[in-house]
PDB file of C-alpha atoms in Angstrom:
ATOM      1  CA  UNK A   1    -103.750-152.463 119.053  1.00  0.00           C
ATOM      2  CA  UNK A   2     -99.777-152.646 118.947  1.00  0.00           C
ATOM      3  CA  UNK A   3     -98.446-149.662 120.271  1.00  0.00           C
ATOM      4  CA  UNK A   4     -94.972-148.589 120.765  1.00  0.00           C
ATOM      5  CA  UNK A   5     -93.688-145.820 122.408  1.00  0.00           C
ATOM      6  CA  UNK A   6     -90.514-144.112 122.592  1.00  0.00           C
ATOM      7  CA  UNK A   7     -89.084-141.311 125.297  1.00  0.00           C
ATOM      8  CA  UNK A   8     -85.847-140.653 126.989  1.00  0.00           C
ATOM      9  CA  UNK A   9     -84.288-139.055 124.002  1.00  0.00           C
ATOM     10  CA  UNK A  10     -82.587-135.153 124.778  1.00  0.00           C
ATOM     11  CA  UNK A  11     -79.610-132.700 124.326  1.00  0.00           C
ATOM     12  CA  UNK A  12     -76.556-134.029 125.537  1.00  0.00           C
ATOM     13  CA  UNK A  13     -73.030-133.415 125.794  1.00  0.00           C
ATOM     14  CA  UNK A  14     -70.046-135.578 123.880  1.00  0.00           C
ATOM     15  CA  UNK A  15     -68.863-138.405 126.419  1.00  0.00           C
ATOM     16  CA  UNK A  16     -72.661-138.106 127.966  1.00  0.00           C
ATOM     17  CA  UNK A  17     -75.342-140.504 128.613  1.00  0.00           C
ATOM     18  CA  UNK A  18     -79.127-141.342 127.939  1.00  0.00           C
ATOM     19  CA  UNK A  19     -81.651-144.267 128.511  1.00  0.00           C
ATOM     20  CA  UNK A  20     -83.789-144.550 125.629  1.00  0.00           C
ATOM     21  CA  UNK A  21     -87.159-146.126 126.945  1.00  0.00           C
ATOM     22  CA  UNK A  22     -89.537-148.192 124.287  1.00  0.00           C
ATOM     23  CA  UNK A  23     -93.041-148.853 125.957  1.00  0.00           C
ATOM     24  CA  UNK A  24     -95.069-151.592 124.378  1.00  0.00           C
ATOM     25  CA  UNK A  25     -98.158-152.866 124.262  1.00  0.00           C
ATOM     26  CA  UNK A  26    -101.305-154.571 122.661  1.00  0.00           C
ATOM     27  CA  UNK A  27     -99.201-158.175 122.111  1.00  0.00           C
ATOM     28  CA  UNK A  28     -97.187-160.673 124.087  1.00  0.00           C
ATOM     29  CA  UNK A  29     -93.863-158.303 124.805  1.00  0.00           C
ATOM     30  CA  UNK A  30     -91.716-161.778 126.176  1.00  0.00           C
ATOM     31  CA  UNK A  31     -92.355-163.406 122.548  1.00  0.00           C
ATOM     32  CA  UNK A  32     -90.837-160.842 120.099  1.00  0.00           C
ATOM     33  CA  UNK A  33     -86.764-159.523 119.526  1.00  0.00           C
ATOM     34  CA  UNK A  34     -87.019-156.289 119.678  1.00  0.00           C
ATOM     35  CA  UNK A  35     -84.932-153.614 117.624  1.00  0.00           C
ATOM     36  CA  UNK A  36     -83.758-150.376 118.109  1.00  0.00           C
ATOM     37  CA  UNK A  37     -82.556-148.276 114.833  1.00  0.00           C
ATOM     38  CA  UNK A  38     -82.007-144.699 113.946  1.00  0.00           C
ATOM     39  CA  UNK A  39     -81.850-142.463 111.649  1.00  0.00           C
ATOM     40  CA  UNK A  40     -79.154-139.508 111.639  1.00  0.00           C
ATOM     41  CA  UNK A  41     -79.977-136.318 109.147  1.00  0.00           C
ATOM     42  CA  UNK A  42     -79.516-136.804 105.977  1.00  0.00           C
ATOM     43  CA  UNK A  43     -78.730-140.412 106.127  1.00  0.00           C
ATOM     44  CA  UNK A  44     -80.354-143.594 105.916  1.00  0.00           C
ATOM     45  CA  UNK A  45     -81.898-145.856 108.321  1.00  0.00           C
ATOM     46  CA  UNK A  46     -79.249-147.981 110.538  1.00  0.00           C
ATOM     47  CA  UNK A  47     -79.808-151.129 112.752  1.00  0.00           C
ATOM     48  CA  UNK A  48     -78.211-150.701 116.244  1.00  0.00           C
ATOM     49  CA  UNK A  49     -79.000-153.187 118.376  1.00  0.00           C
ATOM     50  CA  UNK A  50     -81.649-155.739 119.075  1.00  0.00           C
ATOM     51  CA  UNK A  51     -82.540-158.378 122.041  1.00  0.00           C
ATOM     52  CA  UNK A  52     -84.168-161.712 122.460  1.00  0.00           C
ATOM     53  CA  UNK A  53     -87.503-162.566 123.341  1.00  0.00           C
ATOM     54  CA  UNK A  54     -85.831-163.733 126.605  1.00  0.00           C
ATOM     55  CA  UNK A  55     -83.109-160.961 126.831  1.00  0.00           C
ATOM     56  CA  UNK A  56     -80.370-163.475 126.700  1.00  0.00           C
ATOM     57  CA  UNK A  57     -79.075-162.181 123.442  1.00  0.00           C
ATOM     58  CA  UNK A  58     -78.349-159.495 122.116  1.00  0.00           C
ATOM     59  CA  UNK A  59     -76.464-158.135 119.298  1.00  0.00           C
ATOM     60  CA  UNK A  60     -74.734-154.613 118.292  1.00  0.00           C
ATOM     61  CA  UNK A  61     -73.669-152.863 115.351  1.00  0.00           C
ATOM     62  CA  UNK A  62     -69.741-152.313 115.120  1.00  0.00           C
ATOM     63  CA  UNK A  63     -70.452-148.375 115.310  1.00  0.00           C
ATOM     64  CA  UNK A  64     -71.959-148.813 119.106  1.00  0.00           C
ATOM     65  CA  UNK A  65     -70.673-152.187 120.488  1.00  0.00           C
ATOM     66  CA  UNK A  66     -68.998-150.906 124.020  1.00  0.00           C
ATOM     67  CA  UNK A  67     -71.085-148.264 124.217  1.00  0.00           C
ATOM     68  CA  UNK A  68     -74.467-149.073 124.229  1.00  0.00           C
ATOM     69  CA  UNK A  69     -76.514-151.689 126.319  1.00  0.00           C
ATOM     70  CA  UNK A  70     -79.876-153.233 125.186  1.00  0.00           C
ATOM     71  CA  UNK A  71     -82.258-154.817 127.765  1.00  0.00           C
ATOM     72  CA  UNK A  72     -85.781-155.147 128.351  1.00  0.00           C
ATOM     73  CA  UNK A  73     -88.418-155.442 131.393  1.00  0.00           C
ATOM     74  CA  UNK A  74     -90.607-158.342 130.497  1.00  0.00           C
ATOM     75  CA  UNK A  75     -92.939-158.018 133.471  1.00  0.00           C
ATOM     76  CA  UNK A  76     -93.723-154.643 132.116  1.00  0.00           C
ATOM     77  CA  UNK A  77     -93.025-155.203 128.563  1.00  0.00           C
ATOM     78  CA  UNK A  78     -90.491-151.967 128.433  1.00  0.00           C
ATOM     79  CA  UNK A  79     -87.434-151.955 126.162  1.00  0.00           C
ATOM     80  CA  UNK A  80     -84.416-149.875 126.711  1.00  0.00           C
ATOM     81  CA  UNK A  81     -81.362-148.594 125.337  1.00  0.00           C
ATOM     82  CA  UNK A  82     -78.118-147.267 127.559  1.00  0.00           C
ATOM     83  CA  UNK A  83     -76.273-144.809 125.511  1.00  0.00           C
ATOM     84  CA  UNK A  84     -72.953-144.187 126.917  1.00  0.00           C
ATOM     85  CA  UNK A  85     -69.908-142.132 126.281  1.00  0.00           C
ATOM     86  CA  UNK A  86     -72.214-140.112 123.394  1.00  0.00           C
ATOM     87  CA  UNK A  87     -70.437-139.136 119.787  1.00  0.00           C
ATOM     88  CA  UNK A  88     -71.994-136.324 118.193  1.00  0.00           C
ATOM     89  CA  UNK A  89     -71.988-139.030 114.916  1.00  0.00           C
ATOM     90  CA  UNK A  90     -74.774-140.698 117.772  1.00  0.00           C
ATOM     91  CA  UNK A  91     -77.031-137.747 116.522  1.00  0.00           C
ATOM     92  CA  UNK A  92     -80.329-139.386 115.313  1.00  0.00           C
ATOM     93  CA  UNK A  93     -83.913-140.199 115.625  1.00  0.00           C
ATOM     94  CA  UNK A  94     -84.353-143.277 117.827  1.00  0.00           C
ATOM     95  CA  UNK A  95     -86.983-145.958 117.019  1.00  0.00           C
ATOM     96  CA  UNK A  96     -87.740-149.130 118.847  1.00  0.00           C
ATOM     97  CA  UNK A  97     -89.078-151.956 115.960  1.00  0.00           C
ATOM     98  CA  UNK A  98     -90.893-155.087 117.101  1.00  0.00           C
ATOM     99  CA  UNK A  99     -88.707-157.929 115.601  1.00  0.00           C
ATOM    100  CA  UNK A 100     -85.528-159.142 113.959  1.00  0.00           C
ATOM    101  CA  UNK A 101     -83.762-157.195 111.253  1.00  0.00           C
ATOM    102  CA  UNK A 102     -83.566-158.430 107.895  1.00  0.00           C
ATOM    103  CA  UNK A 103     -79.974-159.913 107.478  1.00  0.00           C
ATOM    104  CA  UNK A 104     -79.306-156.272 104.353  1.00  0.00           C
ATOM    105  CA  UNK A 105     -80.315-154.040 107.272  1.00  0.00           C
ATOM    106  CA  UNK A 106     -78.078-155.410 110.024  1.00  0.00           C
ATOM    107  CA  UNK A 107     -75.196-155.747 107.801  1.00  0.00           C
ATOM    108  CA  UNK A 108     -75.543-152.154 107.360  1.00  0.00           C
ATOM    109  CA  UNK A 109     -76.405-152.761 103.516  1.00  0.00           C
ATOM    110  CA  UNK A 110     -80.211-151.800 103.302  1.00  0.00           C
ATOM    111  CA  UNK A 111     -82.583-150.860 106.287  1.00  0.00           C
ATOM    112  CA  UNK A 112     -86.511-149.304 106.086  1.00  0.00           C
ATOM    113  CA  UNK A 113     -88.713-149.226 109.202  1.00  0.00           C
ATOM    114  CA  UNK A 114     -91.574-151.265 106.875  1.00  0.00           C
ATOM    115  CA  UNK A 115     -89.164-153.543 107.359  1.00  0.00           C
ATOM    116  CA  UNK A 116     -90.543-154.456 110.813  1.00  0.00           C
ATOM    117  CA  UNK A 117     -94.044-155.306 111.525  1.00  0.00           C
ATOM    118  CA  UNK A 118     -94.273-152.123 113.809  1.00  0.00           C
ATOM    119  CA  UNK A 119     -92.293-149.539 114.920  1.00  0.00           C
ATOM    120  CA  UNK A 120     -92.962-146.219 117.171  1.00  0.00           C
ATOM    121  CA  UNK A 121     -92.685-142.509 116.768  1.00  0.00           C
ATOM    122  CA  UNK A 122     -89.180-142.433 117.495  1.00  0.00           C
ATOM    123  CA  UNK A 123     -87.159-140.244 119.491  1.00  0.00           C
ATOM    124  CA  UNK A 124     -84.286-137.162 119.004  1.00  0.00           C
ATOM    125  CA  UNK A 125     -81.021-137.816 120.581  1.00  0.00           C
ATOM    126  CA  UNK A 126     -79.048-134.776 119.887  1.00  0.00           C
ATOM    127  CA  UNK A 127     -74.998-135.159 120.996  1.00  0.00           C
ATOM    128  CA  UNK A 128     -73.572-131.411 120.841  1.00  0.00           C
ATOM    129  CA  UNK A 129     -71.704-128.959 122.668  1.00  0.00           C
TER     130      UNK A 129
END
């Protein structure tokens, strides 16, 4: 069974940090890109970032490039996600997604988790004072 499971997510100040964590399992972690998106309230879902199979490459959206680092742990099939130098607009529900984004969703044109094959439960990052 694929499973995959977010944590990491919190309250933080503006100009803070996080390390999203995305634990997978039940399939061959080192084959698949994997995704992260979010969702902020009241909006619609938005691509972030998402890594090769490898971790070699990577891509970001325009809204987190400099800020944000994805990686991954392929001898224990983890994905992560450094948030740095937090916005409040950062506000969101975090979700790791096993695969590539369709070319409307990381464009920023149209994005839906059943997009992806799989996806977890997601995770609140909350950017306030």
């Amino acid at each position: 069974e694929v499973q995959l499971v977010e944590s990491g997510g919190g309250l933080v100040q503006p100009g803070g940090s996080l390390r999203l964590s995305c634990a997978a399992s039940g399939f061959p972690f080192t084959k698949y890109y994997m995704t992260w998106v979010r969702q902020a309230p009241g909006k619609g879902l938005e691509w972030v970032s998402h890594i090769s199979g490898g971790g070699d490459q990577s891509r970001y959206a325009d809204t987190v490039k400099g800020r944000f680092t994805i990686s991954r742990d392929n001898d224990n099939s983890i994905l992560y996600l450094q948030l740095d130098s937090l916005k409040s607009e950062d506000t969101a529900i975090y979700y790791c997604a096993r695969g590539v984004p369709r070319y409307e969703c990381s464009t920023g044109s149209s994005c839906s988790l059943s997009d992806f094959s799989y996806w977890g439960q997601g995770t609140q990052v909350t950017v306030s004072s």
